[in-house]
XYZ file of C-alpha atoms in Angstrom:
478
model
C 79.705 -13.060 -16.840
C 81.640 -13.460 -20.081
C 85.380 -13.059 -19.981
C 84.989 -9.670 -21.682
C 81.877 -8.390 -19.861
C 83.497 -6.298 -17.014
C 82.204 -2.936 -18.462
C 78.780 -4.242 -19.489
C 75.772 -3.329 -17.377
C 73.319 -5.560 -19.115
C 73.472 -9.252 -19.940
C 73.295 -10.525 -23.476
C 69.711 -11.424 -24.609
C 69.215 -15.143 -24.519
C 68.632 -15.267 -28.205
C 71.966 -13.450 -28.723
C 73.845 -15.979 -26.683
C 72.247 -18.800 -28.697
C 73.215 -16.917 -31.871
C 76.758 -16.466 -30.841
C 77.321 -19.740 -29.097
C 80.057 -21.965 -30.620
C 80.930 -24.651 -28.030
C 78.855 -27.233 -29.720
C 81.378 -27.215 -32.582
C 84.528 -25.835 -31.391
C 84.658 -28.196 -28.350
C 86.629 -30.659 -30.456
C 89.491 -28.112 -30.025
C 89.919 -28.875 -26.403
C 93.088 -30.854 -26.568
C 94.943 -28.145 -28.625
C 93.582 -25.449 -26.614
C 95.123 -26.977 -23.525
C 98.348 -27.647 -25.428
C 98.572 -24.060 -26.655
C 97.756 -22.829 -23.092
C 100.510 -24.932 -21.582
C 103.173 -23.662 -24.097
C 102.062 -20.121 -23.479
C 102.341 -20.297 -19.659
C 105.683 -22.153 -19.906
C 106.916 -19.171 -22.017
C 105.474 -16.730 -19.548
C 107.507 -18.398 -16.762
C 110.595 -18.166 -18.924
C 110.200 -14.180 -19.334
C 109.383 -13.858 -15.619
C 105.413 -13.194 -15.647
C 104.747 -16.452 -14.027
C 106.795 -17.824 -11.121
C 108.201 -21.317 -10.983
C 105.579 -22.185 -8.136
C 102.789 -20.751 -10.208
C 103.902 -22.724 -13.170
C 103.895 -25.965 -11.187
C 100.324 -25.435 -9.976
C 99.215 -24.619 -13.669
C 101.056 -27.691 -15.165
C 99.240 -29.993 -12.581
C 95.801 -28.505 -13.209
C 96.287 -28.424 -17.024
C 97.178 -32.170 -16.685
C 94.310 -32.913 -14.429
C 91.942 -31.130 -16.747
C 93.245 -33.020 -19.736
C 92.961 -36.463 -18.002
C 89.469 -35.579 -16.785
C 87.962 -34.413 -20.123
C 89.792 -37.510 -21.849
C 87.752 -39.924 -19.485
C 84.508 -37.758 -19.700
C 84.099 -35.363 -22.748
C 80.673 -34.400 -21.335
C 82.627 -32.302 -18.884
C 82.773 -29.669 -21.718
C 79.625 -27.512 -21.089
C 78.295 -24.252 -19.766
C 80.551 -21.948 -21.658
C 80.262 -19.806 -24.894
C 83.200 -21.563 -26.572
C 86.113 -23.955 -25.740
C 88.623 -21.304 -25.088
C 86.225 -19.830 -22.363
C 85.659 -23.172 -20.981
C 89.422 -23.933 -20.432
C 90.158 -20.645 -18.951
C 87.164 -20.668 -16.579
C 87.899 -24.338 -15.602
C 91.399 -23.461 -14.649
C 90.509 -20.280 -12.768
C 87.860 -22.137 -10.774
C 90.471 -24.631 -9.693
C 93.387 -22.441 -8.839
C 92.008 -18.903 -8.516
C 94.279 -15.966 -9.193
C 96.893 -18.051 -10.839
C 94.377 -19.048 -13.553
C 93.729 -15.477 -14.289
C 97.311 -15.010 -15.494
C 97.161 -17.514 -18.341
C 95.608 -14.975 -20.821
C 98.614 -12.473 -20.343
C 99.818 -11.221 -23.510
C 97.289 -13.411 -25.409
C 94.145 -12.456 -27.245
C 91.107 -14.627 -28.095
C 92.161 -13.705 -31.677
C 95.485 -15.249 -31.807
C 94.553 -18.000 -29.421
C 91.814 -19.157 -31.717
C 93.931 -19.328 -34.854
C 96.660 -21.041 -32.774
C 94.290 -23.840 -31.869
C 93.066 -24.112 -35.565
C 96.703 -24.527 -36.896
C 97.513 -27.047 -34.073
C 94.479 -28.969 -34.948
C 94.863 -28.934 -38.740
C 98.489 -30.088 -38.544
C 97.344 -33.200 -36.685
C 94.430 -33.696 -39.174
C 96.514 -33.331 -42.178
C 98.829 -36.106 -40.931
C 95.880 -38.346 -40.381
C 94.396 -37.559 -43.864
C 97.738 -38.144 -45.460
C 97.990 -41.565 -43.950
C 94.512 -42.439 -45.295
C 95.545 -41.207 -48.772
C 98.630 -43.172 -48.635
C 96.684 -46.314 -47.816
C 94.256 -45.578 -50.637
C 97.194 -45.343 -53.102
C 98.516 -48.596 -51.741
C 95.340 -50.279 -52.634
C 95.236 -48.743 -56.055
C 98.852 -49.723 -56.828
C 98.151 -53.298 -55.790
C 95.171 -53.488 -58.056
C 97.234 -51.999 -60.755
C 99.848 -54.811 -60.350
C 97.160 -57.422 -60.124
C 95.415 -56.374 -63.392
C 98.485 -55.147 -65.198
C 97.715 -57.202 -68.369
C 93.949 -57.337 -68.106
C 92.503 -55.692 -71.353
C 89.278 -53.627 -71.094
C 87.757 -50.899 -73.447
C 88.604 -47.332 -72.698
C 86.226 -44.684 -73.303
C 85.918 -40.999 -74.426
C 82.498 -39.380 -74.352
C 81.447 -42.763 -72.761
C 81.834 -44.331 -76.180
C 84.305 -47.252 -76.602
C 87.501 -45.854 -77.939
C 90.693 -47.944 -77.645
C 91.814 -50.968 -75.698
C 93.377 -50.093 -72.404
C 94.008 -52.085 -69.077
C 92.120 -52.321 -65.950
C 95.549 -51.428 -64.365
C 95.782 -48.363 -66.454
C 92.388 -47.118 -64.969
C 93.608 -47.573 -61.447
C 96.932 -45.879 -62.235
C 94.975 -42.894 -63.571
C 93.129 -42.547 -60.211
C 96.323 -43.242 -58.362
C 97.812 -40.119 -60.180
C 94.907 -37.975 -59.083
C 95.542 -38.881 -55.378
C 99.162 -38.537 -55.866
C 98.713 -34.917 -56.822
C 96.232 -34.573 -53.920
C 99.009 -35.758 -51.540
C 101.457 -33.204 -53.010
C 98.824 -30.488 -52.399
C 98.365 -31.588 -48.810
C 102.100 -31.608 -48.161
C 102.289 -28.160 -49.599
C 99.346 -26.819 -47.538
C 101.013 -28.191 -44.384
C 103.901 -25.720 -44.878
C 101.397 -22.848 -44.653
C 99.617 -24.238 -41.622
C 102.846 -24.721 -39.697
C 103.178 -21.013 -38.649
C 102.849 -19.737 -35.121
C 100.460 -16.873 -34.829
C 100.541 -16.692 -30.940
C 102.054 -13.487 -29.692
C 100.096 -11.401 -32.282
C 97.608 -10.338 -29.661
C 94.278 -8.947 -30.835
C 95.807 -7.397 -33.819
C 98.963 -5.407 -32.786
C 101.192 -7.643 -30.718
C 102.100 -6.862 -27.066
C 104.149 -4.514 -24.835
C 105.053 -7.646 -22.958
C 108.341 -9.016 -24.246
C 106.859 -12.552 -25.231
C 109.357 -15.043 -26.529
C 107.609 -16.239 -29.645
C 110.659 -18.233 -30.759
C 110.466 -20.128 -27.535
C 106.667 -20.754 -27.936
C 107.345 -22.004 -31.608
C 110.070 -24.261 -30.290
C 107.823 -25.842 -27.603
C 105.006 -26.457 -30.200
C 107.321 -27.458 -33.042
C 106.264 -24.706 -35.428
C 108.782 -24.123 -38.381
C 107.796 -20.493 -38.732
C 106.660 -17.453 -36.898
C 103.990 -14.999 -38.439
C 105.572 -11.736 -39.177
C 102.582 -9.530 -39.392
C 100.142 -9.426 -36.484
C 97.156 -8.233 -38.440
C 97.494 -10.838 -41.105
C 98.130 -13.578 -38.385
C 94.852 -13.169 -36.792
C 92.654 -12.720 -39.772
C 94.442 -15.200 -42.079
C 92.383 -18.193 -43.167
C 94.018 -18.737 -46.529
C 95.223 -22.045 -45.163
C 91.730 -22.986 -44.374
C 90.601 -22.161 -47.810
C 93.537 -24.104 -49.327
C 92.653 -27.111 -47.239
C 88.939 -26.807 -48.131
C 90.060 -26.806 -51.875
C 92.151 -29.782 -51.353
C 89.339 -31.597 -49.597
C 86.844 -30.775 -52.359
C 89.229 -31.749 -55.090
C 90.204 -35.085 -53.446
C 86.627 -35.839 -52.864
C 85.817 -34.862 -56.405
C 88.448 -37.665 -57.362
C 86.689 -40.183 -55.084
C 83.277 -39.012 -56.748
C 84.767 -39.700 -60.368
C 85.880 -42.973 -59.260
C 82.430 -43.605 -57.651
C 80.872 -42.845 -61.015
C 83.028 -45.370 -62.690
C 82.111 -48.118 -60.308
C 78.267 -47.134 -60.656
C 78.491 -47.492 -64.474
C 80.556 -50.711 -64.208
C 78.008 -52.270 -61.906
C 75.112 -51.763 -64.327
C 73.762 -54.778 -66.309
C 74.764 -52.849 -69.457
C 78.361 -52.747 -68.532
C 78.537 -55.734 -66.107
C 82.264 -55.270 -65.383
C 81.935 -55.703 -61.601
C 80.065 -57.398 -58.958
C 79.587 -55.520 -55.721
C 80.709 -56.892 -52.371
C 77.418 -57.434 -50.216
C 79.032 -55.581 -47.225
C 79.420 -52.449 -49.333
C 76.074 -52.546 -51.176
C 72.353 -52.604 -50.358
C 69.241 -54.209 -51.641
C 65.847 -52.914 -52.493
C 62.899 -52.780 -50.146
C 60.730 -53.816 -53.126
C 62.777 -55.523 -55.715
C 64.540 -58.625 -54.462
C 67.066 -58.936 -57.293
C 68.667 -55.451 -56.828
C 72.190 -54.857 -55.667
C 72.579 -51.164 -55.296
C 76.028 -49.131 -55.316
C 74.998 -46.971 -52.347
C 78.594 -46.350 -51.245
C 79.491 -45.103 -54.652
C 76.228 -43.120 -55.035
C 76.697 -41.514 -51.572
C 80.269 -40.534 -52.349
C 79.005 -39.009 -55.578
C 76.131 -37.060 -53.585
C 78.256 -36.055 -50.628
C 80.863 -34.404 -52.921
C 78.553 -31.365 -53.221
C 78.780 -30.706 -49.498
C 82.636 -30.229 -49.579
C 82.358 -28.132 -52.637
C 79.687 -26.095 -50.601
C 82.244 -25.792 -47.844
C 84.715 -24.250 -49.937
C 82.256 -21.814 -51.381
C 80.937 -20.901 -47.977
C 84.398 -20.129 -46.698
C 85.219 -17.953 -49.794
C 81.879 -16.124 -49.237
C 82.937 -15.580 -45.471
C 86.246 -14.174 -46.457
C 85.364 -12.094 -49.607
C 84.572 -8.856 -47.867
C 86.293 -8.791 -44.508
C 88.503 -5.766 -43.609
C 91.555 -6.277 -41.538
C 91.926 -7.568 -39.005
C 89.758 -10.069 -36.969
C 85.986 -10.059 -37.434
C 83.596 -12.387 -35.715
C 82.528 -13.751 -39.219
C 85.610 -15.834 -38.738
C 83.903 -18.034 -36.188
C 82.191 -19.651 -38.968
C 85.297 -21.001 -40.439
C 85.179 -24.083 -38.259
C 81.799 -25.756 -39.139
C 82.994 -25.792 -42.797
C 86.452 -27.069 -42.039
C 85.342 -29.729 -39.480
C 82.614 -30.798 -41.917
C 85.111 -31.376 -44.815
C 87.654 -33.112 -42.561
C 85.011 -35.649 -41.204
C 83.404 -36.345 -44.481
C 86.758 -36.824 -46.238
C 88.198 -39.026 -43.643
C 85.188 -41.438 -43.413
C 84.987 -41.710 -47.301
C 88.670 -42.475 -47.537
C 88.275 -45.168 -44.957
C 85.278 -46.744 -46.834
C 87.128 -46.770 -50.198
C 90.214 -48.273 -48.748
C 87.954 -51.257 -47.641
C 85.644 -51.166 -50.583
C 87.885 -51.448 -53.558
C 89.826 -54.684 -52.765
C 86.531 -56.506 -52.391
C 85.027 -55.539 -55.710
C 84.960 -58.511 -58.115
C 85.869 -57.663 -61.773
C 84.554 -59.628 -64.645
C 87.722 -59.739 -66.580
C 86.346 -62.157 -69.349
C 83.599 -59.558 -70.262
C 86.022 -56.718 -70.263
C 88.353 -58.819 -72.586
C 85.290 -59.607 -74.718
C 84.369 -55.964 -75.129
C 87.928 -54.729 -75.614
C 88.130 -57.220 -78.576
C 85.492 -55.424 -80.557
C 86.937 -54.515 -84.088
C 86.405 -50.908 -84.143
C 88.555 -50.278 -81.200
C 91.525 -51.063 -83.295
C 90.662 -48.389 -85.862
C 93.400 -45.939 -84.534
C 96.138 -48.665 -84.517
C 95.155 -49.532 -88.198
C 95.460 -45.787 -89.059
C 98.987 -45.690 -87.345
C 99.824 -48.941 -89.260
C 99.413 -46.880 -92.460
C 101.249 -43.888 -90.970
C 104.276 -46.304 -90.323
C 104.179 -47.195 -94.020
C 104.404 -43.702 -95.027
C 100.797 -42.445 -95.294
C 100.169 -38.995 -93.988
C 97.923 -39.431 -90.850
C 94.953 -37.355 -92.203
C 94.982 -39.623 -95.280
C 95.291 -42.780 -93.083
C 92.441 -41.529 -90.943
C 90.267 -41.111 -94.061
C 91.080 -44.669 -95.374
C 90.261 -46.374 -92.037
C 87.080 -44.308 -91.818
C 86.031 -45.763 -95.221
C 86.756 -49.214 -93.964
C 84.585 -48.659 -90.937
C 81.811 -47.395 -93.067
C 82.096 -50.277 -95.468
C 81.802 -52.702 -92.463
C 78.752 -50.992 -90.946
C 76.961 -50.969 -94.219
C 77.731 -54.514 -94.967
C 77.371 -55.830 -91.407
C 80.996 -56.987 -91.249
C 83.786 -56.916 -88.785
C 87.377 -56.076 -89.564
C 88.134 -59.684 -88.869
C 85.847 -60.816 -91.498
C 87.344 -58.813 -94.358
C 89.565 -60.662 -96.843
C 92.954 -59.337 -97.680
C 91.700 -58.358 -101.216
C 89.022 -56.290 -99.462
C 91.518 -54.516 -97.315
C 93.738 -53.853 -100.374
C 90.644 -52.412 -102.020
C 91.117 -49.256 -99.613
C 94.933 -49.313 -99.749
C 97.632 -51.423 -101.453
C 99.667 -50.987 -98.267
C 97.525 -53.371 -96.296
C 99.232 -56.768 -95.863
C 98.555 -59.985 -94.169
C 100.111 -58.555 -90.819
C 96.963 -56.322 -90.523
C 95.161 -59.329 -89.045
C 97.804 -59.469 -86.270
C 96.664 -56.006 -84.942
C 92.987 -57.177 -84.327
C 93.357 -58.243 -80.739
C 93.707 -56.221 -77.544
C 97.171 -57.911 -76.580
C 98.599 -56.575 -79.817
C 97.136 -53.163 -79.488
C 98.602 -52.731 -75.968
C 101.954 -54.270 -76.508
C 102.632 -52.254 -79.717
C 102.151 -49.008 -77.623
C 105.436 -47.032 -77.547
C 104.739 -44.016 -75.690
C 105.594 -43.761 -71.945
C 102.461 -43.281 -70.048
C 100.340 -45.632 -72.496
C 98.604 -48.723 -71.256
C 101.421 -50.966 -72.487
C 101.916 -53.443 -69.496
C 105.664 -53.357 -69.792
C 105.563 -49.580 -69.537
C 103.270 -49.654 -66.673
C 105.287 -52.050 -64.734
C 108.059 -49.264 -64.783
C 105.364 -46.627 -63.788
C 104.254 -48.713 -60.841
C 107.854 -49.082 -59.548
C 108.336 -45.466 -59.719
C 105.064 -44.679 -58.015
C 105.941 -47.115 -55.275
C 109.226 -45.489 -54.727
C 107.618 -42.143 -54.609
C 105.082 -43.252 -52.108
C 107.773 -44.829 -49.831
C 109.453 -41.345 -49.781
C 106.132 -39.724 -49.059
C 105.602 -42.050 -46.139
C 108.872 -41.161 -44.737
C 108.175 -37.429 -44.983
C 104.779 -37.728 -43.343
C 106.053 -40.047 -40.709
C 108.674 -37.402 -39.643
C 106.113 -34.555 -39.650
C 103.574 -36.687 -37.504
C 106.262 -37.575 -35.095
C 107.395 -34.033 -34.648
C 103.836 -32.949 -33.468
C 103.782 -31.921 -29.849
C 101.730 -33.931 -27.388
C 100.526 -32.456 -24.041
C 101.655 -35.121 -21.822
C 105.188 -35.287 -23.475
C 105.413 -31.456 -23.244
C 104.409 -31.583 -19.590
C 107.382 -34.087 -18.985
C 109.789 -31.863 -20.955
C 109.089 -28.615 -19.258
């Protein structure tokens, strides 16, 4: 009989049991369910609901169950969900004492407690992966600090940049992702236990003590909101989708660069595949799958929004469906981050080809216009003059370098011999004055600031992770 079934005369239809069954996905919450149960019974002991002798029995059996499942996860079975499994398992072992563990607790606040405990741990793990990815990007940025390559707008060659500048652009994206994750953690780190089904309890539960045991920084202050709040899940799903979107953009970059037409990179064999028919192929499957899987995380976010959009207060069974989306996004994001942490350092970059293409004359057109601006020409007039030079070169099959000084002066008397000094990527890069540009001197400073920022981030996440409760340590403590 289900834990709630005492007033039911008829059993659920088998098809309904199958329809409502959630153990196959929520069983991954078993550790945090035991942890939350331990903290709850310790608190019940503190307020006199559970005796010291009963607490000792409960602690022993919670520990035993924890160790048994750790050694054999297949023990989790034959229950409608993980919460029922834990309570039924303890009750079978210790009888009436086990029936006390749900005192002052509803499935509603138990479920959301487990989800918050679980997500705190996962955010710490994902933060560590993002930090490691950023370390890779910053190392590549240092390695290629002065490596010119063409930059693009509209997928058309635009101006010379550096390979370092590309990596710093993606590092900026993942830096914002880490900031978002740190902000989300604050809203995950709220204790809901003690909210009951929706209206708290007449039992004087010591919620502050429970929060202390589980190292929550805050306690929810509205019981109806506490059991039905999934904003933090939505925020996390948005973070996951956006972070994966950044991976997908990086993936598209590598896919393009690996084509014969670009030929900027050679893919490592251990991160690419061949063709079953064409022996010469080396396919960017890692990048393509990253691009393809991104839709799944966006879909998980949309799915959760759809679940939440019409729910009245407070708890509704629809909320059971929050976990498949959340778990899916966590799993997909973690494995993708691990792949890219290993993939990026093994890519071979054809810096000679990048240099050759970044030396194409027309990439310096903007620099030439600004050359005229610095000599007093209004920018729009300078733009017109250089446009006329470009058209002349196109019509006469010439390059900027092939024009004589007299030809340059035919467009403006302000052109002098120093115009020829502009026509190489090194000058284009080194003459950049604005902070945030691809000038290698400026980017060295940017990298130093990013590395200092990352060290501070590492320290903060290390403190958060080290503060997370562990069941075995909590057993020793209480």
